[in-house]
Amino acid sequence: MQELILIEPGSTAPKLGKTEWTREAEHAAIRSEFEERLADSSGLAFRVARGVLKNDADAEDVAQESLIRAFRKFARLRDRNRFRAWLVRISFRLALDRLRSSKCRELREAEWMREQERSRPANSQASREFQQHLERAMEELPEKLRLALLLSAMEGHSLEEIAVLLSVPVGTVKSRIFFARKQLAEKLRCFVTLTTNR
Amino acid sequence: MFCDAYNKSLTQAAAAERELTPALQQHLFTCESCRTAFAEEQSLFTAIDSSLHTVANPEIPATLIPRIHVALNNMPVSESNLSKWTSTGALIAAALVLFITLNLKDRKFQNSTENVNDQASTQVSVSRSGHSFPPHAESVERVPSRKTSAIHPHTAPVAMTANLPEVLLAPGQRETTERFVQAMRNEQFRDELLAKKGSKEAVLEALAMKPIKIEPLAPVSSTGD
Ligand SMILES: [Zn+2]
């Protein structure tokens, strides 16, 4: 005859203390709160990283790493705005680090070129070229300007929200975006002329 | 090309997407050169904005959230935001998982993928309570088995309540298992034991236990219930 043993916590030993169960409940609550936050935050982390890396696979790695780090600090980052601000900073920083790892750079560029071909077959050659110039010009922007510009170009981000994400006044956001656009325009002016003259 | 007097203000107005002041509007109305240059400047920013929008709003891969879940589940508990194992239930579960995995590793048994998907027949399952388990927790789910009728005659399931792992034990190991569970409730012992997770022998010695024998179960026909 088979033997079935059912061990219930507390049946063979003293019952667990109330604090232990409270802590367990808290653990579960933190995890579940974090999971709820994932839906809107993972996209933000991905897009920030993608804006820097120009490559889906790398951006996904960075977004994952950022969110794992966020989870480790989640007890201190439960405030939604604080969490998102922290996530933007860490994703941007990790993406820049990854971009700088010269080892993978060539591979990434090649992959990027292939992705461009794949993802926008309908776009004209001129517009694809312009986008490549724009992405290169963005790489040359100072980091603060670049991040502000990237966030402002993301759907659904008002200036006020960007100010919260970057922990700076709205006026600073406006001026960063202005200078970023101006610098891009200086670098890209000749390409627009070329494109339109074609 | 802009007239010198208006160059700066018209360039800035285009970059800032500001509305033109009446004075600038008046100048554009009368100066064709500035009008043309301003239109070019505006089309430059339109091109920049359009490309920026594409760059900044890529489609989010459908794989992103699932892979974050996997990473969270595989995250060593010491690295999670709950630095201490606060749940005795989770500890027992994880220790059993570790213990069984060490045995499974030795046995090197090959597991067919169809068994993995056979949820109804999985007798070792990982807690659903949302706790993080070590990476090897995944492999434990692969303990192959069939329906209850297929249980090896020398084994029997041990069910830990609701969301704790269910494992097969040889008869006569009940006492040992209960001793193990008791031991795991001792915080100091538990910490020492978890510190030994790299060595199977050390874990077994600390528990004064013999290895639990886990073998793949032979499939039997379900007609003889
Ligand atoms: Zn003029």
PDB file of N, CA and C in Angstrom, chain A residues 3-10 12-13 16 20 23-24 27 30-31 34-35 38-39 42-43 46-47 50 60-61 64 67-68 71-72 74 120 130-131 134-135 138 149-150 153-155 178 181 185 188-189 192, chain B residues 12 14-17 41 44-45 47-49 51-61 63-65 67-69 71-73 75 79 81-82 86-88 130-131 156-161 171-172 174 182 185:
ATOM      1  N   GLU A   3       2.118   4.980   0.656  1.00  0.00           N
ATOM      2  CA  GLU A   3       2.026   5.820   1.846  1.00  0.00           C
ATOM      3  C   GLU A   3       1.945   7.284   1.432  1.00  0.00           C
ATOM      4  N   LEU A   4       0.926   7.928   1.878  1.00  0.00           N
ATOM      5  CA  LEU A   4       0.786   9.352   1.552  1.00  0.00           C
ATOM      6  C   LEU A   4       1.065  10.174   2.792  1.00  0.00           C
ATOM      7  N   ILE A   5       2.023  11.029   2.688  1.00  0.00           N
ATOM      8  CA  ILE A   5       2.365  11.857   3.847  1.00  0.00           C
ATOM      9  C   ILE A   5       2.042  13.303   3.531  1.00  0.00           C
ATOM     10  N   LEU A   6       1.236  13.878   4.352  1.00  0.00           N
ATOM     11  CA  LEU A   6       0.920  15.287   4.155  1.00  0.00           C
ATOM     12  C   LEU A   6       1.543  16.090   5.281  1.00  0.00           C
ATOM     13  N   ILE A   7       2.482  16.900   4.926  1.00  0.00           N
ATOM     14  CA  ILE A   7       3.115  17.726   5.960  1.00  0.00           C
ATOM     15  C   ILE A   7       2.596  19.140   5.833  1.00  0.00           C
ATOM     16  N   GLU A   8       1.915  19.576   6.854  1.00  0.00           N
ATOM     17  CA  GLU A   8       1.420  20.950   6.814  1.00  0.00           C
ATOM     18  C   GLU A   8       2.319  21.798   7.693  1.00  0.00           C
ATOM     19  N   PRO A   9       2.678  22.958   7.211  1.00  0.00           N
ATOM     20  CA  PRO A   9       3.464  23.824   8.103  1.00  0.00           C
ATOM     21  C   PRO A   9       2.689  24.035   9.399  1.00  0.00           C
ATOM     22  N   GLY A  10       3.337  23.760  10.491  1.00  0.00           N
ATOM     23  CA  GLY A  10       2.681  23.972  11.775  1.00  0.00           C
ATOM     24  C   GLY A  10       2.142  22.698  12.395  1.00  0.00           C
ATOM     25  N   THR A  12       3.707  19.679  12.464  1.00  0.00           N
ATOM     26  CA  THR A  12       4.744  18.882  13.113  1.00  0.00           C
ATOM     27  C   THR A  12       5.695  19.756  13.908  1.00  0.00           C
ATOM     28  N   ALA A  13       5.423  21.018  13.906  1.00  0.00           N
ATOM     29  CA  ALA A  13       6.297  21.941  14.638  1.00  0.00           C
ATOM     30  C   ALA A  13       5.448  23.095  15.129  1.00  0.00           C
ATOM     31  N   LEU A  16       4.096  28.931  12.869  1.00  0.00           N
ATOM     32  CA  LEU A  16       4.980  30.040  12.495  1.00  0.00           C
ATOM     33  C   LEU A  16       4.520  31.305  13.203  1.00  0.00           C
ATOM     34  N   GLU A  20       6.534  36.249  10.848  1.00  0.00           N
ATOM     35  CA  GLU A  20       7.045  35.541   9.666  1.00  0.00           C
ATOM     36  C   GLU A  20       6.026  35.532   8.548  1.00  0.00           C
ATOM     37  N   ARG A  23       5.799  38.915   7.058  1.00  0.00           N
ATOM     38  CA  ARG A  23       6.921  39.183   6.152  1.00  0.00           C
ATOM     39  C   ARG A  23       6.711  38.468   4.825  1.00  0.00           C
ATOM     40  N   GLU A  24       6.202  37.250   4.920  1.00  0.00           N
ATOM     41  CA  GLU A  24       5.963  36.503   3.683  1.00  0.00           C
ATOM     42  C   GLU A  24       4.916  37.221   2.829  1.00  0.00           C
ATOM     43  N   HIS A  27       6.518  40.130   1.179  1.00  0.00           N
ATOM     44  CA  HIS A  27       7.333  39.675   0.037  1.00  0.00           C
ATOM     45  C   HIS A  27       6.441  39.485  -1.189  1.00  0.00           C
ATOM     46  N   ILE A  30       5.229  42.815  -2.532  1.00  0.00           N
ATOM     47  CA  ILE A  30       6.254  43.565  -3.285  1.00  0.00           C
ATOM     48  C   ILE A  30       6.381  42.989  -4.689  1.00  0.00           C
ATOM     49  N   ARG A  31       6.448  41.667  -4.761  1.00  0.00           N
ATOM     50  CA  ARG A  31       6.599  41.042  -6.073  1.00  0.00           C
ATOM     51  C   ARG A  31       5.393  41.374  -6.966  1.00  0.00           C
ATOM     52  N   PHE A  34       5.453  44.922  -8.078  1.00  0.00           N
ATOM     53  CA  PHE A  34       6.481  45.091  -9.108  1.00  0.00           C
ATOM     54  C   PHE A  34       5.976  44.594 -10.459  1.00  0.00           C
ATOM     55  N   GLU A  35       5.293  43.462 -10.432  1.00  0.00           N
ATOM     56  CA  GLU A  35       4.770  42.891 -11.679  1.00  0.00           C
ATOM     57  C   GLU A  35       3.769  43.848 -12.337  1.00  0.00           C
ATOM     58  N   LEU A  38       5.551  46.444 -14.135  1.00  0.00           N
ATOM     59  CA  LEU A  38       6.294  45.972 -15.318  1.00  0.00           C
ATOM     60  C   LEU A  38       5.644  46.396 -16.625  1.00  0.00           C
ATOM     61  N   ALA A  39       4.315  46.293 -16.672  1.00  0.00           N
ATOM     62  CA  ALA A  39       3.620  46.508 -17.933  1.00  0.00           C
ATOM     63  C   ALA A  39       3.978  47.849 -18.569  1.00  0.00           C
ATOM     64  N   SER A  42       8.429  48.438 -18.482  1.00  0.00           N
ATOM     65  CA  SER A  42       9.379  47.672 -19.302  1.00  0.00           C
ATOM     66  C   SER A  42       9.521  48.326 -20.675  1.00  0.00           C
ATOM     67  N   GLY A  43       8.404  48.846 -21.201  1.00  0.00           N
ATOM     68  CA  GLY A  43       8.447  49.519 -22.492  1.00  0.00           C
ATOM     69  C   GLY A  43       9.309  50.775 -22.429  1.00  0.00           C
ATOM     70  N   PHE A  46      12.897  49.757 -22.345  1.00  0.00           N
ATOM     71  CA  PHE A  46      13.299  49.245 -23.663  1.00  0.00           C
ATOM     72  C   PHE A  46      13.521  50.398 -24.639  1.00  0.00           C
ATOM     73  N   ARG A  47      12.581  51.344 -24.644  1.00  0.00           N
ATOM     74  CA  ARG A  47      12.682  52.425 -25.627  1.00  0.00           C
ATOM     75  C   ARG A  47      13.871  53.346 -25.349  1.00  0.00           C
ATOM     76  N   ARG A  50      16.782  51.355 -26.536  1.00  0.00           N
ATOM     77  CA  ARG A  50      16.750  51.206 -27.994  1.00  0.00           C
ATOM     78  C   ARG A  50      17.169  52.504 -28.679  1.00  0.00           C
ATOM     79  N   GLU A  60      16.759  44.965 -25.489  1.00  0.00           N
ATOM     80  CA  GLU A  60      15.992  44.051 -24.648  1.00  0.00           C
ATOM     81  C   GLU A  60      16.852  43.569 -23.478  1.00  0.00           C
ATOM     82  N   ASP A  61      18.098  43.257 -23.760  1.00  0.00           N
ATOM     83  CA  ASP A  61      19.011  42.842 -22.685  1.00  0.00           C
ATOM     84  C   ASP A  61      19.136  43.944 -21.636  1.00  0.00           C
ATOM     85  N   GLN A  64      15.972  44.377 -19.590  1.00  0.00           N
ATOM     86  CA  GLN A  64      15.859  43.310 -18.589  1.00  0.00           C
ATOM     87  C   GLN A  64      16.791  43.576 -17.404  1.00  0.00           C
ATOM     88  N   LEU A  67      15.491  46.339 -15.216  1.00  0.00           N
ATOM     89  CA  LEU A  67      14.337  45.977 -14.386  1.00  0.00           C
ATOM     90  C   LEU A  67      14.711  45.030 -13.262  1.00  0.00           C
ATOM     91  N   ILE A  68      15.693  44.180 -13.510  1.00  0.00           N
ATOM     92  CA  ILE A  68      16.148  43.300 -12.433  1.00  0.00           C
ATOM     93  C   ILE A  68      16.797  44.148 -11.330  1.00  0.00           C
ATOM     94  N   PHE A  71      14.125  45.817  -9.427  1.00  0.00           N
ATOM     95  CA  PHE A  71      13.444  44.929  -8.480  1.00  0.00           C
ATOM     96  C   PHE A  71      14.246  44.810  -7.180  1.00  0.00           C
ATOM     97  N   ARG A  72      15.561  44.737  -7.326  1.00  0.00           N
ATOM     98  CA  ARG A  72      16.401  44.634  -6.130  1.00  0.00           C
ATOM     99  C   ARG A  72      16.244  45.855  -5.236  1.00  0.00           C
ATOM    100  N   PHE A  74      13.458  47.698  -5.223  1.00  0.00           N
ATOM    101  CA  PHE A  74      12.050  48.085  -5.289  1.00  0.00           C
ATOM    102  C   PHE A  74      11.484  48.546  -3.951  1.00  0.00           C
ATOM    103  N   ARG A 120      11.842  48.753 -42.533  1.00  0.00           N
ATOM    104  CA  ARG A 120      11.204  49.833 -43.262  1.00  0.00           C
ATOM    105  C   ARG A 120      11.335  49.666 -44.769  1.00  0.00           C
ATOM    106  N   PHE A 130      18.503  59.452 -44.174  1.00  0.00           N
ATOM    107  CA  PHE A 130      18.371  60.584 -43.250  1.00  0.00           C
ATOM    108  C   PHE A 130      18.295  60.083 -41.809  1.00  0.00           C
ATOM    109  N   GLN A 131      17.549  59.014 -41.637  1.00  0.00           N
ATOM    110  CA  GLN A 131      17.430  58.476 -40.286  1.00  0.00           C
ATOM    111  C   GLN A 131      18.774  57.987 -39.742  1.00  0.00           C
ATOM    112  N   LEU A 134      20.593  60.947 -38.691  1.00  0.00           N
ATOM    113  CA  LEU A 134      20.029  61.460 -37.440  1.00  0.00           C
ATOM    114  C   LEU A 134      20.517  60.648 -36.239  1.00  0.00           C
ATOM    115  N   GLU A 135      20.528  59.345 -36.390  1.00  0.00           N
ATOM    116  CA  GLU A 135      20.950  58.515 -35.257  1.00  0.00           C
ATOM    117  C   GLU A 135      22.421  58.752 -34.931  1.00  0.00           C
ATOM    118  N   MET A 138      22.637  62.045 -33.171  1.00  0.00           N
ATOM    119  CA  MET A 138      22.184  61.929 -31.776  1.00  0.00           C
ATOM    120  C   MET A 138      23.285  61.384 -30.872  1.00  0.00           C
ATOM    121  N   LEU A 149      15.736  64.746 -25.296  1.00  0.00           N
ATOM    122  CA  LEU A 149      15.166  64.715 -26.644  1.00  0.00           C
ATOM    123  C   LEU A 149      14.475  63.368 -26.914  1.00  0.00           C
ATOM    124  N   LEU A 150      15.145  62.316 -26.506  1.00  0.00           N
ATOM    125  CA  LEU A 150      14.598  60.974 -26.711  1.00  0.00           C
ATOM    126  C   LEU A 150      13.258  60.816 -25.987  1.00  0.00           C
ATOM    127  N   ALA A 153      10.465  62.653 -27.611  1.00  0.00           N
ATOM    128  CA  ALA A 153       9.978  62.060 -28.862  1.00  0.00           C
ATOM    129  C   ALA A 153       9.147  60.804 -28.608  1.00  0.00           C
ATOM    130  N   MET A 154       9.211  60.290 -27.381  1.00  0.00           N
ATOM    131  CA  MET A 154       8.419  59.098 -27.065  1.00  0.00           C
ATOM    132  C   MET A 154       6.952  59.458 -26.917  1.00  0.00           C
ATOM    133  N   GLU A 155       6.109  58.591 -27.400  1.00  0.00           N
ATOM    134  CA  GLU A 155       4.671  58.859 -27.310  1.00  0.00           C
ATOM    135  C   GLU A 155       4.233  58.969 -25.855  1.00  0.00           C
ATOM    136  N   PHE A 178      15.381  72.137 -26.763  1.00  0.00           N
ATOM    137  CA  PHE A 178      15.674  73.188 -27.746  1.00  0.00           C
ATOM    138  C   PHE A 178      17.112  73.070 -28.270  1.00  0.00           C
ATOM    139  N   ARG A 181      17.649  69.904 -30.424  1.00  0.00           N
ATOM    140  CA  ARG A 181      17.098  70.049 -31.780  1.00  0.00           C
ATOM    141  C   ARG A 181      17.963  70.968 -32.641  1.00  0.00           C
ATOM    142  N   ALA A 185      19.858  69.983 -36.012  1.00  0.00           N
ATOM    143  CA  ALA A 185      19.591  70.729 -37.250  1.00  0.00           C
ATOM    144  C   ALA A 185      20.892  71.168 -37.914  1.00  0.00           C
ATOM    145  N   LEU A 188      22.341  68.176 -39.610  1.00  0.00           N
ATOM    146  CA  LEU A 188      21.542  67.481 -40.631  1.00  0.00           C
ATOM    147  C   LEU A 188      21.094  68.377 -41.780  1.00  0.00           C
ATOM    148  N   ARG A 189      21.341  69.650 -41.635  1.00  0.00           N
ATOM    149  CA  ARG A 189      20.873  70.592 -42.650  1.00  0.00           C
ATOM    150  C   ARG A 189      21.314  70.171 -44.057  1.00  0.00           C
ATOM    151  N   VAL A 192      19.314  67.246 -45.528  1.00  0.00           N
ATOM    152  CA  VAL A 192      17.956  67.561 -45.987  1.00  0.00           C
ATOM    153  C   VAL A 192      18.019  68.217 -47.356  1.00  0.00           C
TER     154      VAL A 192
ATOM    155  N   GLN B  12      15.803  80.326 -34.306  1.00  0.00           N
ATOM    156  CA  GLN B  12      15.346  79.892 -32.974  1.00  0.00           C
ATOM    157  C   GLN B  12      13.849  79.602 -32.957  1.00  0.00           C
ATOM    158  N   ALA B  14      12.096  78.460 -35.339  1.00  0.00           N
ATOM    159  CA  ALA B  14      11.878  77.155 -35.977  1.00  0.00           C
ATOM    160  C   ALA B  14      12.276  76.023 -35.035  1.00  0.00           C
ATOM    161  N   ALA B  15      13.408  76.176 -34.370  1.00  0.00           N
ATOM    162  CA  ALA B  15      13.898  75.109 -33.480  1.00  0.00           C
ATOM    163  C   ALA B  15      12.977  74.928 -32.279  1.00  0.00           C
ATOM    164  N   ALA B  16      12.442  76.033 -31.771  1.00  0.00           N
ATOM    165  CA  ALA B  16      11.599  75.953 -30.581  1.00  0.00           C
ATOM    166  C   ALA B  16      10.132  75.730 -30.923  1.00  0.00           C
ATOM    167  N   GLU B  17       9.823  75.698 -32.198  1.00  0.00           N
ATOM    168  CA  GLU B  17       8.435  75.550 -32.661  1.00  0.00           C
ATOM    169  C   GLU B  17       7.547  76.620 -32.025  1.00  0.00           C
ATOM    170  N   GLU B  41      13.899  75.613 -43.166  1.00  0.00           N
ATOM    171  CA  GLU B  41      14.205  75.313 -41.760  1.00  0.00           C
ATOM    172  C   GLU B  41      13.072  74.480 -41.140  1.00  0.00           C
ATOM    173  N   LEU B  44      13.227  70.994 -42.383  1.00  0.00           N
ATOM    174  CA  LEU B  44      14.322  70.269 -41.720  1.00  0.00           C
ATOM    175  C   LEU B  44      13.848  69.723 -40.374  1.00  0.00           C
ATOM    176  N   PHE B  45      13.167  70.567 -39.604  1.00  0.00           N
ATOM    177  CA  PHE B  45      12.697  70.108 -38.289  1.00  0.00           C
ATOM    178  C   PHE B  45      11.573  69.072 -38.425  1.00  0.00           C
ATOM    179  N   ALA B  47      11.494  66.844 -40.760  1.00  0.00           N
ATOM    180  CA  ALA B  47      12.217  65.594 -41.048  1.00  0.00           C
ATOM    181  C   ALA B  47      12.867  65.043 -39.782  1.00  0.00           C
ATOM    182  N   ILE B  48      13.452  65.947 -38.995  1.00  0.00           N
ATOM    183  CA  ILE B  48      14.086  65.511 -37.742  1.00  0.00           C
ATOM    184  C   ILE B  48      13.046  64.893 -36.813  1.00  0.00           C
ATOM    185  N   ASP B  49      11.921  65.576 -36.647  1.00  0.00           N
ATOM    186  CA  ASP B  49      10.892  65.076 -35.725  1.00  0.00           C
ATOM    187  C   ASP B  49      10.328  63.743 -36.181  1.00  0.00           C
ATOM    188  N   SER B  51      11.833  61.457 -38.021  1.00  0.00           N
ATOM    189  CA  SER B  51      12.819  60.396 -37.785  1.00  0.00           C
ATOM    190  C   SER B  51      12.962  60.106 -36.292  1.00  0.00           C
ATOM    191  N   LEU B  52      12.929  61.177 -35.500  1.00  0.00           N
ATOM    192  CA  LEU B  52      13.038  60.995 -34.049  1.00  0.00           C
ATOM    193  C   LEU B  52      11.896  60.127 -33.519  1.00  0.00           C
ATOM    194  N   HIS B  53      10.708  60.389 -34.065  1.00  0.00           N
ATOM    195  CA  HIS B  53       9.547  59.624 -33.613  1.00  0.00           C
ATOM    196  C   HIS B  53       9.757  58.126 -33.889  1.00  0.00           C
ATOM    197  N   THR B  54      10.298  57.840 -35.064  1.00  0.00           N
ATOM    198  CA  THR B  54      10.558  56.435 -35.409  1.00  0.00           C
ATOM    199  C   THR B  54      11.606  55.836 -34.463  1.00  0.00           C
ATOM    200  N   VAL B  55      12.655  56.618 -34.207  1.00  0.00           N
ATOM    201  CA  VAL B  55      13.731  56.129 -33.344  1.00  0.00           C
ATOM    202  C   VAL B  55      13.239  55.906 -31.915  1.00  0.00           C
ATOM    203  N   ALA B  56      12.380  56.815 -31.448  1.00  0.00           N
ATOM    204  CA  ALA B  56      12.000  56.789 -30.036  1.00  0.00           C
ATOM    205  C   ALA B  56      10.821  55.860 -29.726  1.00  0.00           C
ATOM    206  N   ASN B  57      10.132  55.397 -30.767  1.00  0.00           N
ATOM    207  CA  ASN B  57       8.950  54.570 -30.498  1.00  0.00           C
ATOM    208  C   ASN B  57       8.988  53.222 -31.207  1.00  0.00           C
ATOM    209  N   PRO B  58      10.043  52.465 -30.990  1.00  0.00           N
ATOM    210  CA  PRO B  58      10.076  51.149 -31.621  1.00  0.00           C
ATOM    211  C   PRO B  58       9.035  50.245 -30.984  1.00  0.00           C
ATOM    212  N   GLU B  59       8.635  49.244 -31.699  1.00  0.00           N
ATOM    213  CA  GLU B  59       7.675  48.291 -31.140  1.00  0.00           C
ATOM    214  C   GLU B  59       8.352  47.539 -29.992  1.00  0.00           C
ATOM    215  N   ILE B  60       7.603  47.371 -28.915  1.00  0.00           N
ATOM    216  CA  ILE B  60       8.201  46.676 -27.764  1.00  0.00           C
ATOM    217  C   ILE B  60       8.087  45.165 -27.990  1.00  0.00           C
ATOM    218  N   PRO B  61       9.201  44.445 -27.928  1.00  0.00           N
ATOM    219  CA  PRO B  61       9.147  43.010 -28.220  1.00  0.00           C
ATOM    220  C   PRO B  61       8.225  42.270 -27.246  1.00  0.00           C
ATOM    221  N   THR B  63       8.519  39.453 -26.255  1.00  0.00           N
ATOM    222  CA  THR B  63       9.303  38.558 -25.393  1.00  0.00           C
ATOM    223  C   THR B  63       9.829  39.263 -24.146  1.00  0.00           C
ATOM    224  N   LEU B  64       9.731  40.587 -24.134  1.00  0.00           N
ATOM    225  CA  LEU B  64      10.391  41.327 -23.040  1.00  0.00           C
ATOM    226  C   LEU B  64       9.861  40.970 -21.642  1.00  0.00           C
ATOM    227  N   ILE B  65       8.549  41.095 -21.465  1.00  0.00           N
ATOM    228  CA  ILE B  65       8.004  40.842 -20.118  1.00  0.00           C
ATOM    229  C   ILE B  65       8.192  39.386 -19.693  1.00  0.00           C
ATOM    230  N   ARG B  67      10.534  37.364 -20.466  1.00  0.00           N
ATOM    231  CA  ARG B  67      11.920  37.073 -20.098  1.00  0.00           C
ATOM    232  C   ARG B  67      12.315  37.759 -18.792  1.00  0.00           C
ATOM    233  N   ILE B  68      11.654  38.875 -18.485  1.00  0.00           N
ATOM    234  CA  ILE B  68      11.909  39.507 -17.179  1.00  0.00           C
ATOM    235  C   ILE B  68      11.354  38.614 -16.062  1.00  0.00           C
ATOM    236  N   HIS B  69      10.180  38.030 -16.333  1.00  0.00           N
ATOM    237  CA  HIS B  69       9.609  37.102 -15.339  1.00  0.00           C
ATOM    238  C   HIS B  69      10.560  35.950 -15.069  1.00  0.00           C
ATOM    239  N   ALA B  71      13.761  35.879 -15.526  1.00  0.00           N
ATOM    240  CA  ALA B  71      14.939  36.381 -14.807  1.00  0.00           C
ATOM    241  C   ALA B  71      14.628  36.608 -13.330  1.00  0.00           C
ATOM    242  N   LEU B  72      13.419  37.094 -13.047  1.00  0.00           N
ATOM    243  CA  LEU B  72      13.040  37.317 -11.645  1.00  0.00           C
ATOM    244  C   LEU B  72      12.932  35.990 -10.906  1.00  0.00           C
ATOM    245  N   ASN B  73      12.346  35.016 -11.581  1.00  0.00           N
ATOM    246  CA  ASN B  73      12.194  33.711 -10.945  1.00  0.00           C
ATOM    247  C   ASN B  73      13.538  33.037 -10.702  1.00  0.00           C
ATOM    248  N   MET B  75      16.289  34.581 -10.135  1.00  0.00           N
ATOM    249  CA  MET B  75      17.169  35.449  -9.362  1.00  0.00           C
ATOM    250  C   MET B  75      17.453  34.816  -8.008  1.00  0.00           C
ATOM    251  N   GLU B  79      19.743  37.998  -3.662  1.00  0.00           N
ATOM    252  CA  GLU B  79      19.854  39.228  -4.436  1.00  0.00           C
ATOM    253  C   GLU B  79      18.533  39.974  -4.523  1.00  0.00           C
ATOM    254  N   ASN B  81      15.009  41.863  -3.243  1.00  0.00           N
ATOM    255  CA  ASN B  81      14.897  42.957  -2.280  1.00  0.00           C
ATOM    256  C   ASN B  81      14.573  42.445  -0.884  1.00  0.00           C
ATOM    257  N   LEU B  82      14.191  41.189  -0.792  1.00  0.00           N
ATOM    258  CA  LEU B  82      14.023  40.599   0.538  1.00  0.00           C
ATOM    259  C   LEU B  82      15.282  39.788   0.796  1.00  0.00           C
ATOM    260  N   THR B  86      12.391  34.918   4.637  1.00  0.00           N
ATOM    261  CA  THR B  86      11.517  35.150   5.775  1.00  0.00           C
ATOM    262  C   THR B  86      10.446  34.083   5.878  1.00  0.00           C
ATOM    263  N   SER B  87      10.277  33.327   4.847  1.00  0.00           N
ATOM    264  CA  SER B  87       9.208  32.355   4.902  1.00  0.00           C
ATOM    265  C   SER B  87       9.744  30.947   5.111  1.00  0.00           C
ATOM    266  N   THR B  88       9.313  30.343   6.163  1.00  0.00           N
ATOM    267  CA  THR B  88       9.750  28.979   6.417  1.00  0.00           C
ATOM    268  C   THR B  88       9.259  28.049   5.316  1.00  0.00           C
ATOM    269  N   GLY B 130       4.910  32.882  -5.582  1.00  0.00           N
ATOM    270  CA  GLY B 130       5.566  34.077  -6.063  1.00  0.00           C
ATOM    271  C   GLY B 130       6.964  34.261  -5.489  1.00  0.00           C
ATOM    272  N   HIS B 131       7.478  33.315  -4.768  1.00  0.00           N
ATOM    273  CA  HIS B 131       8.830  33.468  -4.252  1.00  0.00           C
ATOM    274  C   HIS B 131       9.837  33.178  -5.339  1.00  0.00           C
ATOM    275  N   ALA B 156       6.014   6.981  -2.622  1.00  0.00           N
ATOM    276  CA  ALA B 156       4.708   7.583  -2.358  1.00  0.00           C
ATOM    277  C   ALA B 156       4.870   9.079  -2.360  1.00  0.00           C
ATOM    278  N   PRO B 157       3.810   9.789  -2.760  1.00  0.00           N
ATOM    279  CA  PRO B 157       3.959  11.243  -2.821  1.00  0.00           C
ATOM    280  C   PRO B 157       3.886  11.889  -1.448  1.00  0.00           C
ATOM    281  N   VAL B 158       4.709  12.855  -1.239  1.00  0.00           N
ATOM    282  CA  VAL B 158       4.596  13.693  -0.050  1.00  0.00           C
ATOM    283  C   VAL B 158       4.115  15.041  -0.526  1.00  0.00           C
ATOM    284  N   ALA B 159       2.953  15.413  -0.077  1.00  0.00           N
ATOM    285  CA  ALA B 159       2.417  16.703  -0.514  1.00  0.00           C
ATOM    286  C   ALA B 159       2.617  17.723   0.577  1.00  0.00           C
ATOM    287  N   MET B 160       3.322  18.748   0.271  1.00  0.00           N
ATOM    288  CA  MET B 160       3.413  19.864   1.193  1.00  0.00           C
ATOM    289  C   MET B 160       2.181  20.706   0.873  1.00  0.00           C
ATOM    290  N   THR B 161       1.616  21.317   1.834  1.00  0.00           N
ATOM    291  CA  THR B 161       0.334  22.000   1.592  1.00  0.00           C
ATOM    292  C   THR B 161       0.346  22.923   0.393  1.00  0.00           C
ATOM    293  N   PRO B 171       8.879   4.640   1.205  1.00  0.00           N
ATOM    294  CA  PRO B 171       8.267   4.428   2.517  1.00  0.00           C
ATOM    295  C   PRO B 171       9.370   4.311   3.568  1.00  0.00           C
ATOM    296  N   GLY B 172       9.098   4.789   4.764  1.00  0.00           N
ATOM    297  CA  GLY B 172      10.104   4.711   5.810  1.00  0.00           C
ATOM    298  C   GLY B 172      10.938   5.977   5.891  1.00  0.00           C
ATOM    299  N   ARG B 174       9.521   8.867   5.972  1.00  0.00           N
ATOM    300  CA  ARG B 174       8.642   9.894   6.528  1.00  0.00           C
ATOM    301  C   ARG B 174       9.302  10.576   7.730  1.00  0.00           C
ATOM    302  N   GLN B 182      11.605  19.850  10.390  1.00  0.00           N
ATOM    303  CA  GLN B 182      11.855  20.454  11.718  1.00  0.00           C
ATOM    304  C   GLN B 182      13.171  21.228  11.691  1.00  0.00           C
ATOM    305  N   ARG B 185      13.214  24.542  10.193  1.00  0.00           N
ATOM    306  CA  ARG B 185      12.566  25.630  10.937  1.00  0.00           C
ATOM    307  C   ARG B 185      13.546  26.333  11.874  1.00  0.00           C
TER     308      ARG B 185
END
